CSV table of C-alpha atoms in Angstrom, one decimal:
chain,number,residue,atom,x,y,z
A,1,MET,CA,0.0,0.0,0.0
A,2,THR,CA,1.3,3.5,-0.9
A,3,GLN,CA,2.2,5.5,2.1
A,4,ILE,CA,1.8,9.3,2.0
A,5,ARG,CA,3.7,11.5,4.4
A,6,TYR,CA,2.7,15.2,5.0
A,7,LEU,CA,5.1,17.9,6.1
A,8,ASP,CA,4.6,21.5,7.0
A,9,TRP,CA,5.7,23.3,3.8
A,10,LYS,CA,8.2,25.7,5.5
A,11,GLN,CA,9.5,23.0,7.8
A,12,GLY,CA,9.9,20.6,5.0
A,13,ARG,CA,11.7,23.1,2.8
A,14,ARG,CA,14.0,24.0,5.6
A,15,ARG,CA,14.9,20.4,6.3
A,16,PHE,CA,15.8,19.7,2.7
A,17,ALA,CA,17.8,22.9,2.4
A,18,ASP,CA,19.8,22.0,5.6
A,19,ARG,CA,20.5,18.5,4.2
A,20,ASP,CA,21.6,19.9,0.9
A,21,LYS,CA,23.9,22.4,2.6
A,22,LEU,CA,25.4,19.6,4.7
A,23,LEU,CA,25.9,17.4,1.6
A,24,ARG,CA,27.6,20.2,-0.3
A,25,ARG,CA,29.9,20.9,2.5
A,26,LEU,CA,30.9,17.2,2.6
A,27,PHE,CA,31.3,17.3,-1.2
A,28,SER,CA,33.7,20.2,-0.9
A,29,GLN,CA,35.8,18.4,1.7
A,30,LEU,CA,36.0,15.4,-0.6
A,31,LEU,CA,37.0,17.6,-3.5
A,32,VAL,CA,39.9,19.0,-1.4
A,33,LYS,CA,41.0,15.5,-0.4
A,34,LEU,CA,40.7,14.1,-3.9
A,35,ASP,CA,42.5,17.0,-5.7
A,36,GLY,CA,39.4,18.3,-7.4
A,37,ASP,CA,38.3,15.1,-9.0
A,38,ALA,CA,34.5,15.8,-9.0
A,39,GLU,CA,33.5,12.4,-10.4
A,40,GLU,CA,35.4,10.5,-7.7
A,41,ALA,CA,34.1,12.8,-5.0
A,42,LEU,CA,30.5,12.1,-6.1
A,43,GLU,CA,31.1,8.4,-6.1
A,44,GLN,CA,32.5,8.5,-2.5
A,45,LEU,CA,29.6,10.8,-1.5
A,46,GLN,CA,27.1,8.4,-2.9
A,47,TRP,CA,28.7,5.5,-0.9
A,48,ILE,CA,28.8,7.6,2.3
A,49,GLY,CA,25.2,8.8,1.8
A,50,GLU,CA,23.9,5.3,1.2
A,51,HIS,CA,25.9,3.8,4.1
A,52,TYR,CA,24.8,6.4,6.7
A,53,GLY,CA,21.3,7.1,5.4
A,54,LEU,CA,21.9,10.6,4.1
A,55,PHE,CA,19.6,10.0,1.1
A,56,ASP,CA,16.1,8.7,1.0
A,57,ASP,CA,13.0,8.6,-1.2
A,58,ASP,CA,12.3,12.3,-0.6
A,59,TYR,CA,15.9,13.4,-1.5
A,60,THR,CA,18.0,11.0,-3.5
A,61,PHE,CA,21.6,11.1,-4.7
A,62,GLU,CA,20.3,12.0,-8.2
A,63,ASP,CA,18.4,15.0,-6.7
A,64,PHE,CA,21.7,16.2,-5.2
A,65,LYS,CA,23.6,15.7,-8.4
A,66,ARG,CA,20.9,17.5,-10.4
A,67,GLY,CA,21.2,20.4,-8.0
A,68,LEU,CA,25.0,20.7,-8.6
A,69,LEU,CA,24.4,20.7,-12.4
A,70,ARG,CA,21.6,23.2,-12.1
A,71,ASP,CA,23.7,25.6,-10.1
A,72,ARG,CA,26.6,25.1,-12.5
A,73,LEU,CA,29.0,23.9,-9.9
A,74,VAL,CA,29.8,20.9,-12.1
A,75,ARG,CA,29.3,20.1,-15.7
A,76,ALA,CA,29.1,17.0,-17.8
A,77,ALA,CA,32.4,15.9,-19.2
A,78,GLN,CA,33.9,12.8,-20.9
A,79,GLY,CA,33.9,10.1,-18.2
A,80,GLY,CA,31.6,11.8,-15.8
A,81,VAL,CA,31.5,15.4,-14.4
A,82,GLN,CA,34.1,18.0,-13.6
A,83,LEU,CA,34.2,21.3,-11.7
A,84,THR,CA,33.3,24.5,-13.4
A,85,PRO,CA,35.0,27.9,-12.5
A,86,ARG,CA,32.0,28.5,-10.3
A,87,GLY,CA,32.6,25.1,-8.6
A,88,GLU,CA,36.2,26.0,-8.0
A,89,ARG,CA,35.0,29.2,-6.3
A,90,PHE,CA,32.6,27.1,-4.3
A,91,VAL,CA,35.5,24.9,-2.9
A,92,ARG,CA,37.4,28.0,-1.9
A,93,THR,CA,34.3,29.6,-0.3
A,94,GLU,CA,33.5,26.4,1.7
A,95,SER,CA,37.1,26.2,2.9
A,96,LEU,CA,36.9,29.8,4.0
A,97,ASP,CA,33.7,29.1,5.9
A,98,GLN,CA,35.3,26.1,7.7
A,99,VAL,CA,38.6,27.8,8.5
A,100,PHE,CA,37.3,31.4,9.2
A,101,ASN,CA,33.8,30.7,10.3
A,102,HIS,CA,33.9,33.3,13.1
A,103,LEU,CA,34.8,36.2,10.8
A,104,LYS,CA,32.1,38.8,10.1
A,105,SER,CA,31.6,40.6,6.8
A,106,SER,CA,32.9,44.1,6.3
A,107,LYS,CA,31.5,46.9,4.3
A,108,GLU,CA,35.0,48.2,3.6
A,109,PRO,CA,36.8,45.4,1.7
A,110,GLY,CA,40.5,45.7,0.9
A,111,ASN,CA,41.8,47.6,3.9
A,112,HIS,CA,43.7,46.3,6.9
A,113,ARG,CA,43.5,48.5,10.0
A,114,THR,CA,46.4,49.3,12.2
A,115,PRO,CA,46.6,50.8,15.7
A,116,TYR,CA,48.1,53.9,14.2
A,117,THR,CA,46.5,57.1,12.9
A,118,GLY,CA,47.9,58.7,9.8
A,119,PRO,CA,47.2,59.6,6.2
A,120,SER,CA,44.5,57.3,4.7
A,121,ALA,CA,41.2,57.3,3.0
A,122,GLU,CA,39.7,55.8,6.2
A,123,ARG,CA,38.1,58.8,8.1
A,124,LEU,CA,37.3,58.6,11.8
A,125,SER,CA,34.7,60.5,13.8
A,126,GLU,CA,37.4,62.2,16.0
A,127,THR,CA,38.8,65.5,15.1
A,128,ARG,CA,41.9,67.5,16.0
A,129,PRO,CA,43.3,71.0,15.3
A,130,TYR,CA,44.5,71.6,11.7
A,131,ARG,CA,48.2,71.4,11.0
A,132,PHE,CA,50.0,72.7,8.0
A,133,GLY,CA,50.0,70.0,5.3
A,134,ASP,CA,46.8,68.3,6.3
A,135,ASP,CA,44.5,67.4,3.5
A,136,VAL,CA,41.8,70.1,3.2
A,137,ALA,CA,39.3,67.5,2.2
A,138,ASN,CA,39.4,66.3,5.8
A,139,ILE,CA,38.4,69.6,7.3
A,140,ASP,CA,35.3,69.4,9.6
A,141,PHE,CA,33.6,72.7,8.6
A,142,ASN,CA,30.8,72.4,11.2
A,143,ARG,CA,33.3,72.3,14.1
A,144,SER,CA,35.5,74.9,12.5
A,145,PHE,CA,32.7,77.4,12.1
A,146,THR,CA,31.5,76.6,15.6
A,147,ASN,CA,35.0,77.5,16.9
A,148,ALA,CA,34.8,80.8,15.0
A,149,LEU,CA,31.4,81.6,16.4
A,150,ARG,CA,32.5,80.8,20.0
A,151,ARG,CA,35.5,83.1,19.6
A,152,TYR,CA,33.6,86.1,18.1
A,153,GLY,CA,30.2,85.7,19.7
A,154,ASP,CA,27.5,87.8,18.0
A,155,GLY,CA,30.1,90.0,16.2
A,156,GLY,CA,30.0,87.6,13.2
A,157,PRO,CA,32.4,84.8,12.4
A,158,SER,CA,35.7,85.4,10.9
A,159,LEU,CA,37.3,82.0,10.1
A,160,ILE,CA,41.0,81.8,10.8
A,161,GLU,CA,43.5,78.9,10.7
A,162,ASP,CA,43.3,78.4,14.5
A,163,ASP,CA,39.6,77.7,14.2
A,164,LEU,CA,40.1,74.8,11.7
A,165,GLU,CA,39.7,71.2,12.8
A,166,VAL,CA,40.2,68.1,10.7
A,167,TYR,CA,39.0,64.6,10.9
A,168,GLU,CA,41.5,62.0,12.2
A,169,THR,CA,42.2,59.2,9.7
A,170,GLU,CA,43.1,55.6,10.4
A,171,GLN,CA,46.2,54.3,8.8
A,172,VAL,CA,45.6,51.2,6.6
A,173,VAL,CA,48.1,48.9,5.1
A,174,SER,CA,48.4,46.6,2.1
A,175,VAL,CA,50.1,43.2,2.2
A,176,ALA,CA,51.6,41.0,-0.4
A,177,THR,CA,51.7,37.3,0.7
A,178,VAL,CA,53.1,34.1,-0.8
A,179,LEU,CA,51.9,30.9,0.6
A,180,LEU,CA,54.4,28.1,0.2
A,181,VAL,CA,52.9,24.6,0.4
A,182,ASP,CA,55.1,21.5,0.7
A,183,ILE,CA,54.0,18.8,-1.8
A,184,SER,CA,56.8,16.4,-1.1
A,185,HIS,CA,55.9,12.7,-0.5
A,186,SER,CA,56.2,13.0,3.2
A,187,MET,CA,53.0,15.0,3.3
A,188,ILE,CA,51.1,11.7,3.0
A,189,LEU,CA,53.7,9.4,4.4
A,190,TYR,CA,53.1,6.9,7.2
A,191,GLY,CA,49.3,7.1,6.7
A,192,GLU,CA,49.0,10.7,8.0
A,193,ASP,CA,47.3,13.1,5.6
A,194,ARG,CA,49.0,16.5,6.0
A,195,ILE,CA,48.3,17.9,2.6
A,196,THR,CA,44.5,18.1,2.9
A,197,PRO,CA,44.6,20.7,5.8
A,198,ALA,CA,47.4,22.5,4.1
A,199,LYS,CA,45.4,22.8,0.9
A,200,ARG,CA,42.3,23.8,2.9
A,201,VAL,CA,44.2,26.7,4.4
A,202,ALA,CA,45.5,27.7,1.0
A,203,LEU,CA,42.0,27.7,-0.4
A,204,ALA,CA,40.6,29.7,2.5
A,205,LEU,CA,43.4,32.3,2.5
A,206,THR,CA,43.0,32.8,-1.2
A,207,GLU,CA,39.3,33.3,-1.0
A,208,LEU,CA,39.7,35.6,2.1
A,209,THR,CA,42.1,37.8,0.2
A,210,LEU,CA,40.0,37.9,-3.0
A,211,SER,CA,36.8,38.7,-1.1
A,212,LYS,CA,37.8,40.8,1.9
A,213,TYR,CA,41.2,42.3,0.9
A,214,PRO,CA,41.0,42.8,-2.9
A,215,LYS,CA,43.9,45.4,-2.8
A,216,ASP,CA,46.3,42.8,-1.5
A,217,ALA,CA,48.4,40.4,-3.5
A,218,PHE,CA,48.2,36.7,-2.8
A,219,HIS,CA,50.2,34.0,-4.5
A,220,VAL,CA,50.5,30.2,-4.0
A,221,VAL,CA,53.8,28.4,-4.6
A,222,LEU,CA,54.1,24.6,-4.4
A,223,PHE,CA,57.5,23.2,-3.7
A,224,GLY,CA,58.9,19.6,-4.0
A,225,ASP,CA,62.0,18.9,-6.1
A,226,ASP,CA,61.5,22.4,-7.5
A,227,ALA,CA,59.1,25.3,-6.9
A,228,ARG,CA,56.4,26.6,-9.1
A,229,GLU,CA,53.7,29.2,-8.8
A,230,ILE,CA,50.2,28.0,-9.6
A,231,PRO,CA,47.1,30.1,-10.7
A,232,ILE,CA,44.3,30.3,-8.3
A,233,ARG,CA,42.0,28.2,-10.5
A,234,ASP,CA,44.4,25.2,-10.2
A,235,LEU,CA,44.6,25.3,-6.4
A,236,ALA,CA,41.9,22.7,-5.8
A,237,TYR,CA,43.5,20.2,-8.2
A,238,CYS,CA,47.1,20.1,-6.7
A,239,GLY,CA,48.4,17.1,-4.8
A,240,VAL,CA,51.6,15.6,-3.5
A,241,GLY,CA,54.1,13.7,-5.7
A,242,PRO,CA,57.2,11.5,-5.4
A,243,TYR,CA,59.2,14.6,-4.5
A,244,HIS,CA,61.9,15.6,-2.1
A,245,THR,CA,61.8,19.0,-0.2
A,246,ASN,CA,63.6,21.9,-1.9
A,247,THR,CA,62.8,24.6,0.6
A,248,CYS,CA,65.5,26.8,-0.8
A,249,ALA,CA,63.9,26.9,-4.2
A,250,GLY,CA,60.5,27.7,-2.6
A,251,LEU,CA,61.9,30.6,-0.6
A,252,ARG,CA,63.8,31.9,-3.7
A,253,LEU,CA,60.7,31.9,-5.9
A,254,ALA,CA,58.6,33.5,-3.2
A,255,ARG,CA,61.3,36.3,-2.8
A,256,HIS,CA,61.3,36.9,-6.5
A,257,ILE,CA,57.5,37.2,-6.6
A,258,LEU,CA,57.4,39.6,-3.7
A,259,MET,CA,60.3,41.8,-4.9
A,260,ARG,CA,58.1,42.7,-7.9
A,261,LYS,CA,55.3,43.9,-5.6
A,262,LYS,CA,54.9,47.6,-4.5
A,263,HIS,CA,53.2,46.7,-1.3
A,264,ALA,CA,54.8,48.0,1.8
A,265,ASN,CA,54.4,44.7,3.7
A,266,LYS,CA,55.6,41.5,2.3
A,267,GLN,CA,55.4,38.1,3.9
A,268,VAL,CA,55.8,34.3,3.3
A,269,PHE,CA,53.7,31.6,4.9
A,270,MET,CA,55.4,28.2,4.6
A,271,ILE,CA,53.6,25.0,5.5
A,272,THR,CA,55.9,22.0,5.6
A,273,ASP,CA,56.4,18.8,7.5
A,274,GLY,CA,59.9,17.8,6.4
A,275,LYS,CA,63.5,18.8,6.5
A,276,PRO,CA,65.1,20.3,3.3
A,277,THR,CA,66.5,17.4,1.3
A,278,ALA,CA,67.0,18.9,-2.2
A,279,LEU,CA,69.0,21.8,-3.7
A,280,PHE,CA,69.8,22.9,-7.2
A,281,GLN,CA,73.5,23.2,-8.1
A,282,GLY,CA,73.4,24.9,-11.5
A,283,ASN,CA,71.0,22.7,-13.5
A,284,GLU,CA,71.7,19.6,-11.3
A,285,LEU,CA,69.4,18.6,-8.5
A,286,TYR,CA,71.4,17.6,-5.4
A,287,LEU,CA,69.6,15.2,-3.1
A,288,ASN,CA,70.2,13.9,0.4
A,289,PRO,CA,67.2,12.4,2.1
A,290,PHE,CA,69.2,11.0,5.0
A,291,GLY,CA,69.4,13.8,7.5
A,292,LEU,CA,70.0,17.6,7.5
A,293,ASP,CA,72.7,17.9,4.9
A,294,ARG,CA,75.0,20.9,5.8
A,295,LYS,CA,75.2,22.1,2.2
A,296,ILE,CA,71.4,22.1,1.8
A,297,VAL,CA,70.8,23.7,5.2
A,298,ALA,CA,73.4,26.4,4.6
A,299,LYS,CA,71.9,27.4,1.2
A,300,THR,CA,68.4,27.4,2.6
A,301,LEU,CA,69.4,29.7,5.5
A,302,ASP,CA,71.2,32.0,3.1
A,303,GLU,CA,67.9,32.3,1.2
A,304,ALA,CA,66.1,33.1,4.5
A,305,ALA,CA,68.6,35.8,5.2
A,306,GLU,CA,68.2,37.2,1.7
A,307,CYS,CA,64.4,37.4,2.3
A,308,ARG,CA,65.1,39.4,5.5
A,309,ARG,CA,67.4,41.8,3.6
A,310,HIS,CA,64.4,42.6,1.3
A,311,GLY,CA,62.0,43.1,4.2
A,312,ILE,CA,60.2,39.8,3.7
A,313,VAL,CA,59.0,38.0,6.9
A,314,VAL,CA,58.8,34.2,6.8
A,315,SER,CA,56.3,32.5,9.0
A,316,THR,CA,56.9,28.7,9.1
A,317,PHE,CA,54.1,26.3,10.1
A,318,MET,CA,55.8,23.0,11.0
A,319,LEU,CA,53.7,19.8,10.9
A,320,ALA,CA,56.2,17.6,12.6
A,321,ARG,CA,58.1,17.7,15.9
A,322,ASP,CA,61.3,15.9,15.2
A,323,PRO,CA,64.0,17.6,17.4
A,324,ASP,CA,66.4,18.0,14.4
A,325,LEU,CA,63.7,19.6,12.3
A,326,MET,CA,62.6,21.9,15.1
A,327,HIS,CA,66.2,23.0,15.5
A,328,PHE,CA,66.4,23.8,11.8
A,329,VAL,CA,63.2,25.8,11.8
A,330,GLU,CA,64.4,27.7,14.8
A,331,ARG,CA,67.6,28.6,13.0
A,332,LEU,CA,65.7,29.6,9.9
A,333,THR,CA,63.4,31.8,12.0
A,334,GLU,CA,66.4,33.4,13.8
A,335,VAL,CA,68.1,34.2,10.6
A,336,ASN,CA,65.0,35.7,9.0
A,337,HIS,CA,63.7,37.4,12.2
A,338,GLY,CA,60.4,35.6,11.3
A,339,ARG,CA,58.0,33.4,13.2
A,340,ALA,CA,57.7,29.7,13.7
A,341,TYR,CA,54.6,27.6,14.7
A,342,PHE,CA,54.9,24.0,15.6
A,343,SER,CA,51.3,23.0,14.9
A,344,ALA,CA,49.3,19.8,15.2
A,345,LEU,CA,47.2,19.1,12.1
A,346,GLY,CA,44.0,20.0,14.0
A,347,ASP,CA,45.5,23.4,15.0
A,348,LEU,CA,47.0,24.4,11.7
A,349,GLU,CA,44.1,26.4,10.4
A,350,GLN,CA,43.6,28.3,13.6
A,351,SER,CA,47.4,29.1,13.8
A,352,VAL,CA,47.5,30.4,10.2
A,353,LEU,CA,44.3,32.4,10.9
A,354,VAL,CA,45.8,34.1,13.9
A,355,ASP,CA,49.0,35.1,12.2
A,356,PHE,CA,47.4,36.1,8.9
A,357,LEU,CA,44.9,38.5,10.5
A,358,ARG,CA,47.4,39.7,13.2
A,359,ASN,CA,49.8,40.8,10.4
A,360,ARG,CA,47.1,43.1,9.2
A,361,HIS,CA,47.6,45.1,12.4
A,362,SER,CA,51.4,45.3,12.1
A,363,ARG,CA,53.9,47.3,10.2
A,364,PHE,CA,56.9,45.1,9.4
C-alpha cells in the first residue's frame, strides 16, 4: 500500500535545504582531499550517503547531483563530471567558511586597519586641530565654524587657521603574501594526511584575500623537487608527488615574486612537515634524504637571510616535531627574524588564521 507523508511546507523546505547544505559541505571536503576530482568525489559521497542514510526517497543522490548541475558547480564531461569555474570558487568559499567561520563581513573590503593614525582614506569620527600639510578634504567645517562663532560671539564669524579642525584618519596597510605549500611525498607518508589541511588553508586564505582584501596580492607556490607558482583556479587540483623537499627553491621563488610587488608589507607563509632534502646546483638537483645535509641547510638559511634583507618576513608552520627539524626551523626563524609555529594538524588552520589576521595590524 502506498504511504503518503505530509510535512509542513516551511518546515519541509528548511529540512531539505539543511540537508543539501550539509551534503555540499561534505562534497567540498571530498574535493579538497581528492585533488578536485569531481567524479570520484561524487562516487564517494554516494557511498557515504547510502551507508549512513543521508539519502532517502524524498531526497535522492540523483536529486543532489541535479542540483549541482543546475547551479553550474559541475558540468558533464567525458567520463563523468568536472568542476566549473563557479565550482572552483565554491570549494574556496566552503574552505573559507570552515577555517574562518567566526569572521564577520565588512562593508570596507581591501583595507587592513592598524593601531596607528595617519594619512589614509579611512576617516574617523574624532577631530583634531588643523596642522600645516593636512588634506583640506578632511576639514570638519561644522566644528571649524563653531569654533569661530564661539570666539567672536555675536560679532560675526571670521574664520582663521586656528579655528580649523580636521577629521582623524586611520592608517591602513596593504600586504603581499606568498603561501608556500610543501607537496613532497612525506606530506602523505606513514598514513597521515597532512596535505589536505594545508590545501584547505591555502584555499581559505585565497578566498579571504580575494573577497575581503582585494587590494592585497596573494600567490600560492608549491615546492617539492623544485618550486612553481600555480594560478588560483588550479589550487583545488594540486596534490603531492614523489618529490623531495627543496625549501631553498620555494623561498627563492617567493622572494622573486614579492620583490616585484609595490606593497609596503611582504610576507611568506610556509607550511611544511619535512627537512630540506634537495638543492639545485646549477642545473643539477642535489639530493640527500638522510638527515640535515650541511650544504642544503646552509643554502636554505642563506635564502632566508636574503628574504630578510628585502624586508620579507617568513612564518613557518611545521607539521612535525622531530628535534632536528625543530632545531632547523628555529635557526631559519632566527636568521630571518620571522616566526615559527609547531602545529598539530588540527591546529594548523587556527594558527594560520591568527597570524594572517594579526599581520594586518602590524607594520613590518
